[in-house]
Amino acid sequence: MKKTFKTFIIILFSLSMFSLKQDKPTKIIFFGDSITQAGVEPGGYITKMKEMLAKQGIKDKYQLIGAGIGGNKVYDLFLRMEDDVLSQKPDVVVIYIGVNDVWHKASHGTGTDADKFGNFYTAIIKKLQSQGIKVICCTPAAIGERTDNSNQQDGDLNHYSNIIRTISAKFDCPLIDLRKEFISYNLKNNSSNKESGVLTTDRVHLNDTGNQFVADLMMKALIK
């Protein structure tokens, strides 16, 4: 009798723990620069995702957290990963970095060399995956929206996007190819070859259309 009762208690406890685990929302951290920092503001892509989840009636199933800091490059993410990401024990991390690594070469005389970019990006993925965290990679979307390859950093941006594509495939990380999607969108919607104002406010940061565009792409990749 005692043995049967003990078995019953163990089963009941296991079911309770399973239920708690099932009810726990999936914690997703968006790890990046000023584009992600703005993502949590009204009209930002993360805010829009939360609104979309609410409309679908599944907002309680996901916890979306922005971890973006303006001006960050890939090595900044590596240095603050412990405090800003790992300490929160996320289930999923979306890495959205690369614009400043390219942009600051011309605008500030800094930036990140391609080989160092790849090494730091790889180190971030390895650390996150070692903690059992699912990693989703994003290519940097735009530094200028002209469609004739005349944006100053088009070459570097394409190169760094290719680095991310290669790394994401190597480590079996899903890829949100924002670079490819932004180019495709502008080819269809930027017939006047404008430098900005289609998906961005200033060639880099997202306008309302851009935030919704990114939110839609993120939702397809993240919410199953």
Short mmCIF file of C-alpha atoms in Angstrom, two decimals:
data_model
loop_
_atom_site.label_atom_id
_atom_site.label_comp_id
_atom_site.label_asym_id
_atom_site.label_seq_id
_atom_site.Cartn_x
_atom_site.Cartn_y
_atom_site.Cartn_z
CA MET A 1 0.00 0.00 0.00
CA LYS A 2 2.80 2.38 1.01
CA LYS A 3 4.69 1.56 -2.18
CA THR A 4 1.60 2.21 -4.30
CA PHE A 5 0.97 5.54 -2.57
CA LYS A 6 4.61 6.58 -3.05
CA THR A 7 4.42 5.71 -6.75
CA PHE A 8 1.22 7.76 -7.05
CA ILE A 9 2.90 10.78 -5.43
CA ILE A 10 5.89 10.52 -7.78
CA ILE A 11 3.62 10.35 -10.82
CA LEU A 12 1.56 13.29 -9.57
CA PHE A 13 4.70 15.35 -8.96
CA SER A 14 6.08 14.50 -12.42
CA LEU A 15 2.82 15.53 -14.07
CA SER A 16 2.81 18.80 -12.13
CA MET A 17 6.38 19.58 -13.20
CA PHE A 18 5.54 18.72 -16.81
CA SER A 19 2.53 21.03 -16.67
CA LEU A 20 4.64 23.87 -15.31
CA LYS A 21 7.20 23.36 -18.04
CA GLN A 22 4.49 23.36 -20.69
CA ASP A 23 3.00 26.59 -19.31
CA LYS A 24 6.34 28.40 -19.27
CA PRO A 25 6.55 30.89 -22.15
CA THR A 26 9.28 30.55 -24.74
CA LYS A 27 11.81 33.28 -23.94
CA ILE A 28 13.27 34.92 -27.06
CA ILE A 29 16.05 37.51 -26.84
CA PHE A 30 16.80 39.80 -29.77
CA PHE A 31 20.53 40.55 -29.59
CA GLY A 32 21.82 43.46 -31.61
CA ASP A 33 22.52 47.16 -32.13
CA SER A 34 20.42 50.35 -32.39
CA ILE A 35 17.99 48.73 -34.84
CA THR A 36 17.11 46.21 -32.15
CA GLN A 37 17.24 48.85 -29.41
CA ALA A 38 14.56 50.77 -31.33
CA GLY A 39 12.67 47.53 -31.86
CA VAL A 40 11.17 47.65 -28.36
CA GLU A 41 9.91 51.22 -28.77
CA PRO A 42 6.37 52.05 -29.97
CA GLY A 43 6.18 50.98 -33.61
CA GLY A 44 9.40 48.94 -33.36
CA TYR A 45 9.59 45.47 -34.87
CA ILE A 46 9.65 43.69 -31.50
CA THR A 47 6.67 45.74 -30.29
CA LYS A 48 4.84 44.90 -33.51
CA MET A 49 5.57 41.20 -32.96
CA LYS A 50 4.07 41.40 -29.48
CA GLU A 51 0.97 43.03 -30.96
CA MET A 52 0.74 40.32 -33.60
CA LEU A 53 1.00 37.61 -30.94
CA ALA A 54 -1.76 39.30 -28.95
CA LYS A 55 -4.04 39.41 -32.00
CA GLN A 56 -3.43 35.70 -32.53
CA GLY A 57 -4.27 35.03 -28.89
CA ILE A 58 -0.88 33.47 -28.12
CA LYS A 59 0.97 36.33 -26.41
CA ASP A 60 1.29 34.31 -23.19
CA LYS A 61 3.21 31.59 -25.00
CA TYR A 62 6.17 33.84 -25.82
CA GLN A 63 8.30 36.36 -23.96
CA LEU A 64 10.09 38.74 -26.32
CA ILE A 65 13.06 40.65 -24.91
CA GLY A 66 15.13 43.29 -26.68
CA ALA A 67 18.87 43.36 -25.96
CA GLY A 68 20.02 45.98 -28.45
CA ILE A 69 22.51 48.78 -27.81
CA GLY A 70 23.21 51.56 -30.30
CA GLY A 71 26.59 51.48 -32.01
CA ASN A 72 27.29 47.86 -31.13
CA LYS A 73 29.43 45.66 -33.32
CA VAL A 74 29.87 41.91 -33.14
CA TYR A 75 32.62 42.04 -30.50
CA ASP A 76 30.40 44.22 -28.28
CA LEU A 77 27.81 41.45 -28.37
CA PHE A 78 30.46 38.91 -27.44
CA LEU A 79 31.63 41.00 -24.47
CA ARG A 80 28.16 41.61 -23.01
CA MET A 81 26.67 38.22 -23.84
CA GLU A 82 27.01 36.87 -20.28
CA ASP A 83 25.25 39.78 -18.57
CA ASP A 84 22.64 40.66 -21.18
CA VAL A 85 21.73 37.25 -22.58
CA LEU A 86 22.98 34.16 -20.74
CA SER A 87 21.97 35.47 -17.32
CA GLN A 88 18.35 35.57 -18.52
CA LYS A 89 18.40 31.90 -19.58
CA PRO A 90 16.61 32.33 -22.92
CA ASP A 91 15.27 29.51 -25.05
CA VAL A 92 16.06 31.32 -28.30
CA VAL A 93 18.46 34.12 -29.27
CA VAL A 94 18.14 36.08 -32.50
CA ILE A 95 21.47 37.62 -33.54
CA TYR A 96 20.94 40.76 -35.64
CA ILE A 97 24.34 42.44 -36.07
CA GLY A 98 26.73 43.56 -38.81
CA VAL A 99 25.60 47.00 -39.95
CA ASN A 100 27.99 48.93 -37.69
CA ASP A 101 30.83 46.49 -38.39
CA VAL A 102 30.56 47.60 -42.04
CA TRP A 103 29.15 51.13 -41.75
CA HIS A 104 31.69 52.44 -39.23
CA LYS A 105 34.56 51.66 -41.58
CA ALA A 106 33.52 54.66 -43.66
CA SER A 107 31.68 56.82 -41.13
CA HIS A 108 34.06 56.52 -38.15
CA GLY A 109 37.22 54.95 -39.54
CA THR A 110 36.59 51.89 -37.38
CA GLY A 111 34.47 48.82 -38.07
CA THR A 112 35.41 45.14 -37.93
CA ASP A 113 37.63 43.26 -40.38
CA ALA A 114 35.84 40.40 -42.10
CA ASP A 115 37.95 37.63 -40.53
CA LYS A 116 37.48 39.04 -37.02
CA PHE A 117 33.77 39.44 -37.67
CA GLY A 118 33.48 35.78 -38.56
CA ASN A 119 35.54 34.68 -35.55
CA PHE A 120 33.49 36.68 -33.04
CA TYR A 121 30.21 35.63 -34.65
CA THR A 122 31.26 31.99 -34.44
CA ALA A 123 32.31 32.38 -30.79
CA ILE A 124 28.90 33.83 -29.90
CA ILE A 125 27.06 30.94 -31.53
CA LYS A 126 29.27 28.33 -29.86
CA LYS A 127 28.73 29.86 -26.43
CA LEU A 128 24.96 30.08 -26.84
CA GLN A 129 24.63 26.58 -28.24
CA SER A 130 26.78 25.18 -25.42
CA GLN A 131 24.04 26.39 -23.07
CA GLY A 132 21.34 24.60 -25.06
CA ILE A 133 20.03 27.82 -26.58
CA LYS A 134 18.58 27.83 -30.08
CA VAL A 135 20.31 30.47 -32.24
CA ILE A 136 18.73 32.23 -35.19
CA CYS A 137 20.97 34.37 -37.41
CA CYS A 138 20.04 37.48 -39.39
CA THR A 139 21.98 39.11 -42.20
CA PRO A 140 22.37 42.92 -41.94
CA ALA A 141 19.61 44.46 -44.04
CA ALA A 142 20.75 47.73 -45.57
CA ILE A 143 23.08 50.70 -45.60
CA GLY A 144 21.28 52.55 -48.36
CA GLU A 145 18.31 51.38 -50.42
CA ARG A 146 19.40 52.14 -53.98
CA THR A 147 18.78 49.21 -56.27
CA ASP A 148 21.63 49.76 -58.75
CA ASN A 149 24.48 48.63 -56.46
CA SER A 150 25.58 52.23 -55.94
CA ASN A 151 25.25 52.33 -52.14
CA GLN A 152 28.75 52.90 -50.76
CA GLN A 153 28.83 49.77 -48.57
CA ASP A 154 26.95 47.35 -50.84
CA GLY A 155 30.04 45.24 -51.51
CA ASP A 156 31.05 44.88 -47.87
CA LEU A 157 27.47 44.35 -46.74
CA ASN A 158 27.05 41.52 -49.23
CA HIS A 159 30.37 40.01 -48.15
CA TYR A 160 29.52 40.08 -44.44
CA SER A 161 26.07 38.69 -45.19
CA ASN A 162 27.75 35.79 -46.97
CA ILE A 163 29.92 35.21 -43.91
CA ILE A 164 26.78 34.95 -41.76
CA ARG A 165 25.11 32.63 -44.27
CA THR A 166 28.12 30.32 -44.19
CA ILE A 167 28.37 30.31 -40.40
CA SER A 168 24.63 29.74 -39.90
CA ALA A 169 24.77 26.72 -42.22
CA LYS A 170 27.88 25.34 -40.50
CA PHE A 171 26.26 25.47 -37.06
CA ASP A 172 22.78 24.49 -38.25
CA CYS A 173 21.20 27.81 -37.25
CA PRO A 174 18.03 28.99 -38.99
CA LEU A 175 18.67 32.10 -41.07
CA ILE A 176 16.51 35.17 -41.54
CA ASP A 177 18.10 36.64 -44.66
CA LEU A 178 17.15 40.29 -44.22
CA ARG A 179 19.74 41.42 -46.75
CA LYS A 180 18.20 39.28 -49.49
CA GLU A 181 14.64 40.24 -48.50
CA PHE A 182 15.37 43.99 -48.37
CA ILE A 183 17.00 43.93 -51.80
CA SER A 184 14.04 42.02 -53.23
CA TYR A 185 11.53 44.43 -51.65
CA ASN A 186 13.35 47.50 -52.97
CA LEU A 187 13.61 46.08 -56.48
CA LYS A 188 9.81 45.85 -56.48
CA ASN A 189 8.98 49.04 -54.57
CA ASN A 190 11.81 51.52 -55.16
CA SER A 191 11.49 52.30 -58.86
CA SER A 192 12.89 55.81 -58.36
CA ASN A 193 16.07 54.36 -56.81
CA LYS A 194 15.76 56.35 -53.58
CA GLU A 195 18.58 56.13 -51.06
CA SER A 196 16.15 55.87 -48.14
CA GLY A 197 12.47 56.19 -47.27
CA VAL A 198 11.26 52.82 -48.54
CA LEU A 199 12.05 50.58 -45.57
CA THR A 200 14.42 52.92 -43.70
CA THR A 201 14.40 56.47 -42.37
CA ASP A 202 18.10 57.18 -42.93
CA ARG A 203 19.40 54.30 -45.10
CA VAL A 204 19.85 52.07 -42.02
CA HIS A 205 17.21 52.44 -39.30
CA LEU A 206 13.73 51.14 -39.96
CA ASN A 207 10.67 53.22 -40.73
CA ASP A 208 7.18 51.94 -39.97
CA THR A 209 7.03 49.87 -43.14
CA GLY A 210 10.49 48.46 -42.44
CA ASN A 211 9.61 47.55 -38.87
CA GLN A 212 6.49 45.71 -40.04
CA PHE A 213 8.47 44.00 -42.79
CA VAL A 214 11.07 42.75 -40.30
CA ALA A 215 8.38 41.77 -37.79
CA ASP A 216 6.64 39.65 -40.44
CA LEU A 217 9.90 37.90 -41.38
CA MET A 218 10.79 37.29 -37.74
CA MET A 219 7.34 35.89 -36.99
CA LYS A 220 7.60 33.38 -39.85
CA ALA A 221 10.93 32.13 -38.49
CA LEU A 222 10.14 32.16 -34.78
CA ILE A 223 6.48 31.41 -34.24
CA LYS A 224 5.52 27.89 -35.29
#
